[in-house]
């Protein structure tokens, strides 16, 4: 069972979207990890707050990753590999000239 801090997806996005938008406006790099079946919905929600996902992906400011590729490589969860992956994502912001890197993990662990 994954920990849930919100009662619904709507509540989660209502809370997170202002912070997500603020990060994009400041020029921070954003890495969002969502379940594969939520990619389209997530991009639509970003569009709803004025984020052009194609443009920010093209500039390197935004990466959308699936929870499967992030957490379940080789079909199993490996805590050390996941932490190493997040360290690489967090340190990669210097290459693109982004002041900060933020990670958004809606839907718990994408379950």
Short mmCIF file of N, CA, C and O in Angstrom, two decimals:
data_model
loop_
_atom_site.label_atom_id
_atom_site.label_comp_id
_atom_site.label_asym_id
_atom_site.label_seq_id
_atom_site.Cartn_x
_atom_site.Cartn_y
_atom_site.Cartn_z
N UNK A 1 0.85 -1.17 0.00
CA UNK A 1 0.00 0.00 0.00
C UNK A 1 0.89 1.24 0.00
O UNK A 1 1.81 1.36 0.79
N UNK A 2 0.66 2.15 -0.91
CA UNK A 2 1.45 3.37 -0.96
C UNK A 2 0.78 4.45 -0.10
O UNK A 2 -0.43 4.46 0.07
N UNK A 3 1.60 5.33 0.41
CA UNK A 3 1.08 6.43 1.23
C UNK A 3 0.41 7.45 0.33
O UNK A 3 0.93 7.82 -0.70
N UNK A 4 -0.74 7.89 0.72
CA UNK A 4 -1.48 8.91 -0.02
C UNK A 4 -1.66 10.12 0.89
O UNK A 4 -2.11 9.98 2.00
N UNK A 5 -1.30 11.27 0.39
CA UNK A 5 -1.46 12.50 1.15
C UNK A 5 -2.72 13.24 0.74
O UNK A 5 -3.11 14.20 1.38
N UNK A 6 -3.34 12.80 -0.35
CA UNK A 6 -4.53 13.47 -0.88
C UNK A 6 -5.65 12.45 -1.02
O UNK A 6 -5.42 11.27 -1.21
N UNK A 7 -6.86 12.95 -0.97
CA UNK A 7 -8.03 12.08 -1.07
C UNK A 7 -8.40 11.75 -2.51
O UNK A 7 -9.14 10.81 -2.75
N UNK A 8 -7.92 12.56 -3.46
CA UNK A 8 -8.25 12.32 -4.86
C UNK A 8 -7.19 12.97 -5.75
O UNK A 8 -6.40 13.81 -5.30
N UNK A 9 -7.19 12.57 -7.02
CA UNK A 9 -6.28 13.18 -7.98
C UNK A 9 -6.58 14.67 -8.12
O UNK A 9 -5.67 15.49 -8.24
N UNK A 10 -7.86 15.02 -8.10
CA UNK A 10 -8.24 16.44 -8.23
C UNK A 10 -7.66 17.27 -7.09
O UNK A 10 -7.13 18.35 -7.31
N UNK A 11 -7.76 16.76 -5.87
CA UNK A 11 -7.21 17.48 -4.72
C UNK A 11 -5.69 17.60 -4.86
O UNK A 11 -5.11 18.65 -4.59
N UNK A 12 -5.06 16.52 -5.27
CA UNK A 12 -3.61 16.51 -5.43
C UNK A 12 -3.16 17.58 -6.43
O UNK A 12 -2.25 18.37 -6.15
N UNK A 13 -3.78 17.62 -7.59
CA UNK A 13 -3.40 18.60 -8.60
C UNK A 13 -3.77 20.02 -8.16
O UNK A 13 -3.05 20.97 -8.47
N UNK A 14 -4.87 20.18 -7.47
CA UNK A 14 -5.26 21.51 -6.99
C UNK A 14 -4.17 22.08 -6.08
O UNK A 14 -3.86 23.27 -6.12
N UNK A 15 -3.55 21.24 -5.28
CA UNK A 15 -2.48 21.67 -4.38
C UNK A 15 -1.16 21.83 -5.13
O UNK A 15 -0.43 22.80 -4.93
N UNK A 16 -0.81 20.87 -5.99
CA UNK A 16 0.52 20.86 -6.62
C UNK A 16 0.68 21.82 -7.79
O UNK A 16 1.78 22.35 -7.99
N UNK A 17 -0.36 22.03 -8.58
CA UNK A 17 -0.20 22.83 -9.81
C UNK A 17 0.34 24.24 -9.59
O UNK A 17 1.19 24.68 -10.37
N UNK A 18 -0.07 24.97 -8.57
CA UNK A 18 0.53 26.30 -8.37
C UNK A 18 2.05 26.24 -8.14
O UNK A 18 2.79 27.09 -8.63
N UNK A 19 2.51 25.23 -7.42
CA UNK A 19 3.95 25.07 -7.18
C UNK A 19 4.68 24.66 -8.46
O UNK A 19 5.79 25.13 -8.74
N UNK A 20 4.05 23.79 -9.24
CA UNK A 20 4.62 23.38 -10.51
C UNK A 20 4.76 24.58 -11.44
O UNK A 20 5.82 24.81 -12.04
N UNK A 21 3.70 25.36 -11.54
CA UNK A 21 3.72 26.54 -12.42
C UNK A 21 4.78 27.53 -11.98
O UNK A 21 5.54 28.08 -12.80
N UNK A 22 4.87 27.78 -10.69
CA UNK A 22 5.87 28.70 -10.15
C UNK A 22 7.29 28.25 -10.52
O UNK A 22 8.12 29.06 -10.90
N UNK A 23 7.55 26.96 -10.42
CA UNK A 23 8.87 26.44 -10.77
C UNK A 23 9.20 26.65 -12.24
O UNK A 23 10.32 27.06 -12.59
N UNK A 24 8.23 26.40 -13.12
CA UNK A 24 8.46 26.64 -14.54
C UNK A 24 8.73 28.11 -14.81
O UNK A 24 9.62 28.47 -15.57
N UNK A 25 7.95 28.98 -14.16
CA UNK A 25 8.12 30.42 -14.38
C UNK A 25 9.47 30.93 -13.87
O UNK A 25 10.02 31.88 -14.42
N UNK A 26 10.02 30.30 -12.83
CA UNK A 26 11.34 30.69 -12.32
C UNK A 26 12.47 30.12 -13.16
O UNK A 26 13.62 30.46 -12.98
N UNK A 27 12.14 29.20 -14.07
CA UNK A 27 13.15 28.59 -14.92
C UNK A 27 13.79 27.36 -14.34
O UNK A 27 14.83 26.91 -14.81
N UNK A 28 13.17 26.77 -13.31
CA UNK A 28 13.70 25.55 -12.72
C UNK A 28 13.49 24.37 -13.66
O UNK A 28 12.54 24.35 -14.44
N UNK A 29 14.36 23.41 -13.58
CA UNK A 29 14.18 22.15 -14.31
C UNK A 29 13.14 21.33 -13.55
O UNK A 29 13.15 21.28 -12.33
N UNK A 30 12.24 20.69 -14.29
CA UNK A 30 11.19 19.90 -13.68
C UNK A 30 11.24 18.47 -14.19
O UNK A 30 11.30 18.25 -15.40
N UNK A 31 11.24 17.53 -13.28
CA UNK A 31 11.19 16.12 -13.61
C UNK A 31 9.95 15.54 -12.95
O UNK A 31 9.84 15.55 -11.73
N UNK A 32 9.01 15.09 -13.77
CA UNK A 32 7.76 14.56 -13.25
C UNK A 32 7.70 13.07 -13.54
O UNK A 32 7.96 12.64 -14.66
N UNK A 33 7.35 12.29 -12.54
CA UNK A 33 7.24 10.85 -12.66
C UNK A 33 5.77 10.48 -12.43
O UNK A 33 5.24 10.73 -11.36
N UNK A 34 5.16 9.93 -13.47
CA UNK A 34 3.74 9.54 -13.37
C UNK A 34 3.57 8.14 -13.96
O UNK A 34 4.41 7.68 -14.72
N UNK A 35 2.49 7.50 -13.60
CA UNK A 35 2.22 6.18 -14.15
C UNK A 35 1.97 6.32 -15.66
O UNK A 35 1.47 7.35 -16.13
N UNK A 36 2.33 5.30 -16.43
CA UNK A 36 2.20 5.41 -17.89
C UNK A 36 0.79 5.77 -18.36
O UNK A 36 0.63 6.53 -19.32
N UNK A 37 -0.22 5.30 -17.67
CA UNK A 37 -1.59 5.61 -18.09
C UNK A 37 -2.03 7.02 -17.70
O UNK A 37 -3.11 7.45 -18.07
N UNK A 38 -1.17 7.76 -17.00
CA UNK A 38 -1.51 9.12 -16.59
C UNK A 38 -0.74 10.19 -17.38
O UNK A 38 -0.93 11.38 -17.13
N UNK A 39 0.11 9.79 -18.33
CA UNK A 39 0.91 10.77 -19.07
C UNK A 39 0.04 11.83 -19.75
O UNK A 39 0.29 13.03 -19.59
N UNK A 40 -0.96 11.40 -20.51
CA UNK A 40 -1.80 12.36 -21.25
C UNK A 40 -2.54 13.29 -20.30
O UNK A 40 -2.58 14.51 -20.52
N UNK A 41 -3.11 12.74 -19.24
CA UNK A 41 -3.83 13.56 -18.27
C UNK A 41 -2.89 14.58 -17.62
O UNK A 41 -3.25 15.75 -17.46
N UNK A 42 -1.69 14.16 -17.28
CA UNK A 42 -0.73 15.07 -16.65
C UNK A 42 -0.37 16.20 -17.59
O UNK A 42 -0.36 17.38 -17.19
N UNK A 43 -0.11 15.89 -18.86
CA UNK A 43 0.22 16.93 -19.84
C UNK A 43 -0.95 17.88 -20.05
O UNK A 43 -0.76 19.10 -20.20
N UNK A 44 -2.16 17.36 -20.04
CA UNK A 44 -3.35 18.21 -20.17
C UNK A 44 -3.49 19.16 -18.98
O UNK A 44 -3.84 20.33 -19.14
N UNK A 45 -3.18 18.67 -17.80
CA UNK A 45 -3.26 19.53 -16.62
C UNK A 45 -2.19 20.62 -16.68
O UNK A 45 -2.43 21.76 -16.26
N UNK A 46 -1.00 20.28 -17.18
CA UNK A 46 0.03 21.31 -17.35
C UNK A 46 -0.43 22.35 -18.38
O UNK A 46 -0.25 23.56 -18.16
N UNK A 47 -1.01 21.90 -19.46
CA UNK A 47 -1.52 22.83 -20.48
C UNK A 47 -2.60 23.74 -19.88
O UNK A 47 -2.67 24.93 -20.22
N UNK A 48 -3.39 23.19 -18.97
CA UNK A 48 -4.45 23.96 -18.33
C UNK A 48 -3.94 25.12 -17.49
O UNK A 48 -4.69 26.06 -17.20
N UNK A 49 -2.67 25.07 -17.08
CA UNK A 49 -2.10 26.19 -16.32
C UNK A 49 -1.11 26.99 -17.18
O UNK A 49 -0.32 27.77 -16.67
N UNK A 50 -1.18 26.76 -18.51
CA UNK A 50 -0.38 27.56 -19.43
C UNK A 50 1.01 27.03 -19.72
O UNK A 50 1.85 27.76 -20.26
N UNK A 51 1.29 25.78 -19.39
CA UNK A 51 2.61 25.21 -19.64
C UNK A 51 2.59 24.51 -21.00
O UNK A 51 1.80 23.58 -21.22
N UNK A 52 3.44 24.94 -21.91
CA UNK A 52 3.60 24.30 -23.21
C UNK A 52 4.60 23.16 -23.04
O UNK A 52 5.81 23.37 -23.09
N UNK A 53 4.09 21.95 -22.81
CA UNK A 53 4.97 20.83 -22.47
C UNK A 53 5.95 20.52 -23.60
O UNK A 53 7.10 20.17 -23.32
N UNK A 54 5.54 20.66 -24.83
CA UNK A 54 6.47 20.38 -25.94
C UNK A 54 7.63 21.37 -25.93
O UNK A 54 8.78 20.99 -26.13
N UNK A 55 7.34 22.64 -25.66
CA UNK A 55 8.39 23.66 -25.65
C UNK A 55 9.35 23.45 -24.48
O UNK A 55 10.58 23.53 -24.67
N UNK A 56 8.83 23.17 -23.30
CA UNK A 56 9.73 22.99 -22.14
C UNK A 56 10.48 21.66 -22.21
O UNK A 56 11.60 21.57 -21.70
N UNK A 57 9.89 20.66 -22.85
CA UNK A 57 10.64 19.42 -23.07
C UNK A 57 11.76 19.67 -24.07
O UNK A 57 12.88 19.20 -23.89
N UNK A 58 11.45 20.41 -25.12
CA UNK A 58 12.45 20.70 -26.15
C UNK A 58 13.63 21.51 -25.62
O UNK A 58 14.76 21.33 -26.07
N UNK A 59 13.37 22.38 -24.65
CA UNK A 59 14.43 23.21 -24.08
C UNK A 59 15.24 22.47 -23.02
O UNK A 59 16.26 22.96 -22.55
N UNK A 60 14.76 21.28 -22.63
CA UNK A 60 15.43 20.52 -21.58
C UNK A 60 14.98 20.87 -20.19
O UNK A 60 15.45 20.31 -19.21
N UNK A 61 14.03 21.81 -20.08
CA UNK A 61 13.55 22.23 -18.76
C UNK A 61 12.64 21.18 -18.13
O UNK A 61 12.51 21.13 -16.91
N UNK A 62 12.01 20.33 -18.94
CA UNK A 62 11.00 19.40 -18.43
C UNK A 62 11.27 17.99 -18.94
O UNK A 62 11.53 17.78 -20.12
N UNK A 63 11.21 17.04 -18.02
CA UNK A 63 11.27 15.62 -18.37
C UNK A 63 10.04 14.94 -17.77
O UNK A 63 9.75 15.12 -16.59
N UNK A 64 9.36 14.18 -18.59
CA UNK A 64 8.24 13.37 -18.11
C UNK A 64 8.67 11.92 -18.18
O UNK A 64 8.99 11.41 -19.25
N UNK A 65 8.71 11.28 -17.04
CA UNK A 65 9.16 9.89 -16.95
C UNK A 65 8.02 9.02 -16.44
O UNK A 65 7.19 9.46 -15.66
N UNK A 66 8.06 7.77 -16.84
CA UNK A 66 7.03 6.85 -16.34
C UNK A 66 7.50 6.25 -15.02
O UNK A 66 8.71 6.07 -14.80
N UNK A 67 6.56 5.94 -14.19
CA UNK A 67 6.88 5.32 -12.91
C UNK A 67 7.52 3.95 -13.12
O UNK A 67 8.39 3.54 -12.35
N UNK A 68 7.14 3.29 -14.19
CA UNK A 68 7.71 1.97 -14.47
C UNK A 68 9.20 2.06 -14.75
O UNK A 68 10.00 1.33 -14.17
N UNK A 69 9.61 2.99 -15.62
CA UNK A 69 11.03 3.11 -15.94
C UNK A 69 11.82 3.67 -14.77
O UNK A 69 13.01 3.38 -14.63
N UNK A 70 11.18 4.43 -13.91
CA UNK A 70 11.88 5.04 -12.79
C UNK A 70 12.00 4.11 -11.59
O UNK A 70 13.06 4.03 -10.96
N UNK A 71 10.93 3.39 -11.28
CA UNK A 71 10.92 2.58 -10.07
C UNK A 71 11.07 1.08 -10.30
O UNK A 71 11.48 0.35 -9.41
N UNK A 72 10.67 0.61 -11.47
CA UNK A 72 10.59 -0.84 -11.68
C UNK A 72 11.44 -1.32 -12.85
O UNK A 72 11.00 -2.15 -13.65
N UNK A 73 12.65 -0.83 -12.95
CA UNK A 73 13.55 -1.32 -13.99
C UNK A 73 13.75 -2.80 -13.78
O UNK A 73 13.84 -3.28 -12.65
N UNK A 74 13.80 -3.54 -14.84
CA UNK A 74 13.95 -5.00 -14.79
C UNK A 74 12.78 -5.66 -14.07
O UNK A 74 12.90 -6.78 -13.56
N UNK A 75 11.65 -4.96 -13.96
CA UNK A 75 10.46 -5.54 -13.36
C UNK A 75 10.46 -5.64 -11.86
O UNK A 75 9.59 -6.27 -11.27
N UNK A 76 11.44 -5.03 -11.20
CA UNK A 76 11.46 -5.09 -9.73
C UNK A 76 11.93 -3.75 -9.16
O UNK A 76 12.66 -3.01 -9.80
N UNK A 77 11.53 -3.49 -7.94
CA UNK A 77 11.91 -2.27 -7.25
C UNK A 77 13.27 -2.47 -6.58
O UNK A 77 13.48 -3.45 -5.88
N UNK A 78 14.17 -1.53 -6.81
CA UNK A 78 15.50 -1.56 -6.20
C UNK A 78 15.74 -0.18 -5.60
O UNK A 78 15.95 0.79 -6.33
N UNK A 79 15.69 -0.09 -4.28
CA UNK A 79 15.82 1.20 -3.59
C UNK A 79 17.12 1.91 -3.94
O UNK A 79 17.12 3.11 -4.20
N UNK A 80 18.22 1.20 -3.95
CA UNK A 80 19.51 1.82 -4.24
C UNK A 80 19.56 2.38 -5.66
O UNK A 80 20.04 3.49 -5.89
N UNK A 81 19.04 1.62 -6.60
CA UNK A 81 19.01 2.08 -7.99
C UNK A 81 18.11 3.30 -8.13
O UNK A 81 18.44 4.25 -8.84
N UNK A 82 16.97 3.31 -7.44
CA UNK A 82 16.07 4.45 -7.50
C UNK A 82 16.74 5.70 -6.94
O UNK A 82 16.68 6.77 -7.52
N UNK A 83 17.41 5.58 -5.79
CA UNK A 83 18.09 6.72 -5.20
C UNK A 83 19.20 7.23 -6.11
O UNK A 83 19.38 8.45 -6.26
N UNK A 84 19.93 6.33 -6.73
CA UNK A 84 20.98 6.72 -7.67
C UNK A 84 20.37 7.46 -8.86
O UNK A 84 20.90 8.47 -9.33
N UNK A 85 19.24 6.98 -9.34
CA UNK A 85 18.56 7.62 -10.46
C UNK A 85 18.14 9.05 -10.09
O UNK A 85 18.32 9.98 -10.87
N UNK A 86 17.60 9.22 -8.88
CA UNK A 86 17.18 10.56 -8.46
C UNK A 86 18.38 11.48 -8.26
O UNK A 86 18.31 12.67 -8.55
N UNK A 87 19.48 10.95 -7.78
CA UNK A 87 20.70 11.76 -7.66
C UNK A 87 21.16 12.24 -9.02
O UNK A 87 21.55 13.40 -9.19
N UNK A 88 21.12 11.36 -10.01
CA UNK A 88 21.51 11.74 -11.37
C UNK A 88 20.57 12.80 -11.93
O UNK A 88 21.02 13.76 -12.55
N UNK A 89 19.27 12.63 -11.71
CA UNK A 89 18.31 13.61 -12.21
C UNK A 89 18.53 14.96 -11.55
O UNK A 89 18.51 16.00 -12.20
N UNK A 90 18.77 14.96 -10.25
CA UNK A 90 18.93 16.21 -9.51
C UNK A 90 20.21 16.92 -9.89
O UNK A 90 20.26 18.16 -9.96
N UNK A 91 21.27 16.19 -10.14
CA UNK A 91 22.55 16.83 -10.46
C UNK A 91 22.62 17.24 -11.93
O UNK A 91 23.46 18.05 -12.30
N UNK A 92 21.73 16.73 -12.75
CA UNK A 92 21.77 17.03 -14.18
C UNK A 92 21.31 18.43 -14.54
O UNK A 92 21.46 18.87 -15.67
N UNK A 93 20.76 19.17 -13.58
CA UNK A 93 20.25 20.50 -13.91
C UNK A 93 21.36 21.49 -14.23
O UNK A 93 21.14 22.48 -14.92
N UNK A 94 22.58 21.27 -13.76
CA UNK A 94 23.68 22.20 -14.01
C UNK A 94 24.03 22.27 -15.50
O UNK A 94 24.39 23.32 -16.00
N UNK A 95 23.91 21.14 -16.19
CA UNK A 95 24.25 21.10 -17.61
C UNK A 95 23.38 22.03 -18.44
O UNK A 95 23.84 22.62 -19.40
N UNK A 96 22.11 22.15 -18.10
CA UNK A 96 21.20 22.99 -18.87
C UNK A 96 21.12 24.41 -18.37
O UNK A 96 20.38 25.23 -18.90
N UNK A 97 21.88 24.73 -17.33
CA UNK A 97 21.85 26.09 -16.80
C UNK A 97 20.61 26.40 -15.97
O UNK A 97 20.25 27.55 -15.80
N UNK A 98 19.97 25.37 -15.44
CA UNK A 98 18.77 25.58 -14.64
C UNK A 98 19.17 25.80 -13.19
O UNK A 98 19.99 25.07 -12.64
N UNK A 99 18.59 26.83 -12.54
CA UNK A 99 18.99 27.14 -11.16
C UNK A 99 18.66 26.05 -10.15
O UNK A 99 19.43 25.78 -9.25
N UNK A 100 17.51 25.43 -10.31
CA UNK A 100 17.07 24.38 -9.38
C UNK A 100 16.43 23.26 -10.16
O UNK A 100 16.02 23.42 -11.30
N UNK A 101 16.31 22.14 -9.51
CA UNK A 101 15.64 21.00 -10.10
C UNK A 101 14.52 20.58 -9.15
O UNK A 101 14.76 20.44 -7.95
N UNK A 102 13.32 20.41 -9.68
CA UNK A 102 12.22 19.96 -8.84
C UNK A 102 11.69 18.64 -9.39
O UNK A 102 11.72 18.40 -10.59
N UNK A 103 11.22 17.81 -8.49
CA UNK A 103 10.67 16.51 -8.85
C UNK A 103 9.23 16.45 -8.39
O UNK A 103 8.93 16.77 -7.25
N UNK A 104 8.36 16.05 -9.28
CA UNK A 104 6.95 15.92 -8.96
C UNK A 104 6.56 14.47 -9.17
O UNK A 104 6.78 13.90 -10.23
N UNK A 105 6.00 13.88 -8.14
CA UNK A 105 5.64 12.47 -8.18
C UNK A 105 4.17 12.29 -7.85
O UNK A 105 3.81 11.76 -6.81
N UNK A 106 3.29 12.77 -8.73
CA UNK A 106 1.87 12.62 -8.42
C UNK A 106 1.45 11.16 -8.36
O UNK A 106 2.11 10.30 -8.91
N UNK A 107 0.37 10.89 -7.70
CA UNK A 107 -0.22 9.56 -7.61
C UNK A 107 0.64 8.58 -6.82
O UNK A 107 0.83 7.44 -7.20
N UNK A 108 1.20 9.04 -5.72
CA UNK A 108 2.01 8.13 -4.91
C UNK A 108 3.20 7.64 -5.70
O UNK A 108 3.96 8.42 -6.22
N UNK A 109 3.34 6.37 -5.86
CA UNK A 109 4.42 5.80 -6.68
C UNK A 109 3.89 5.40 -8.04
O UNK A 109 4.40 4.50 -8.67
N UNK A 110 2.88 6.10 -8.50
CA UNK A 110 2.37 5.82 -9.83
C UNK A 110 1.52 4.57 -9.89
O UNK A 110 1.28 4.03 -10.94
N UNK A 111 1.05 4.13 -8.75
CA UNK A 111 0.25 2.90 -8.71
C UNK A 111 -1.17 3.17 -9.12
O UNK A 111 -1.65 4.24 -9.12
#
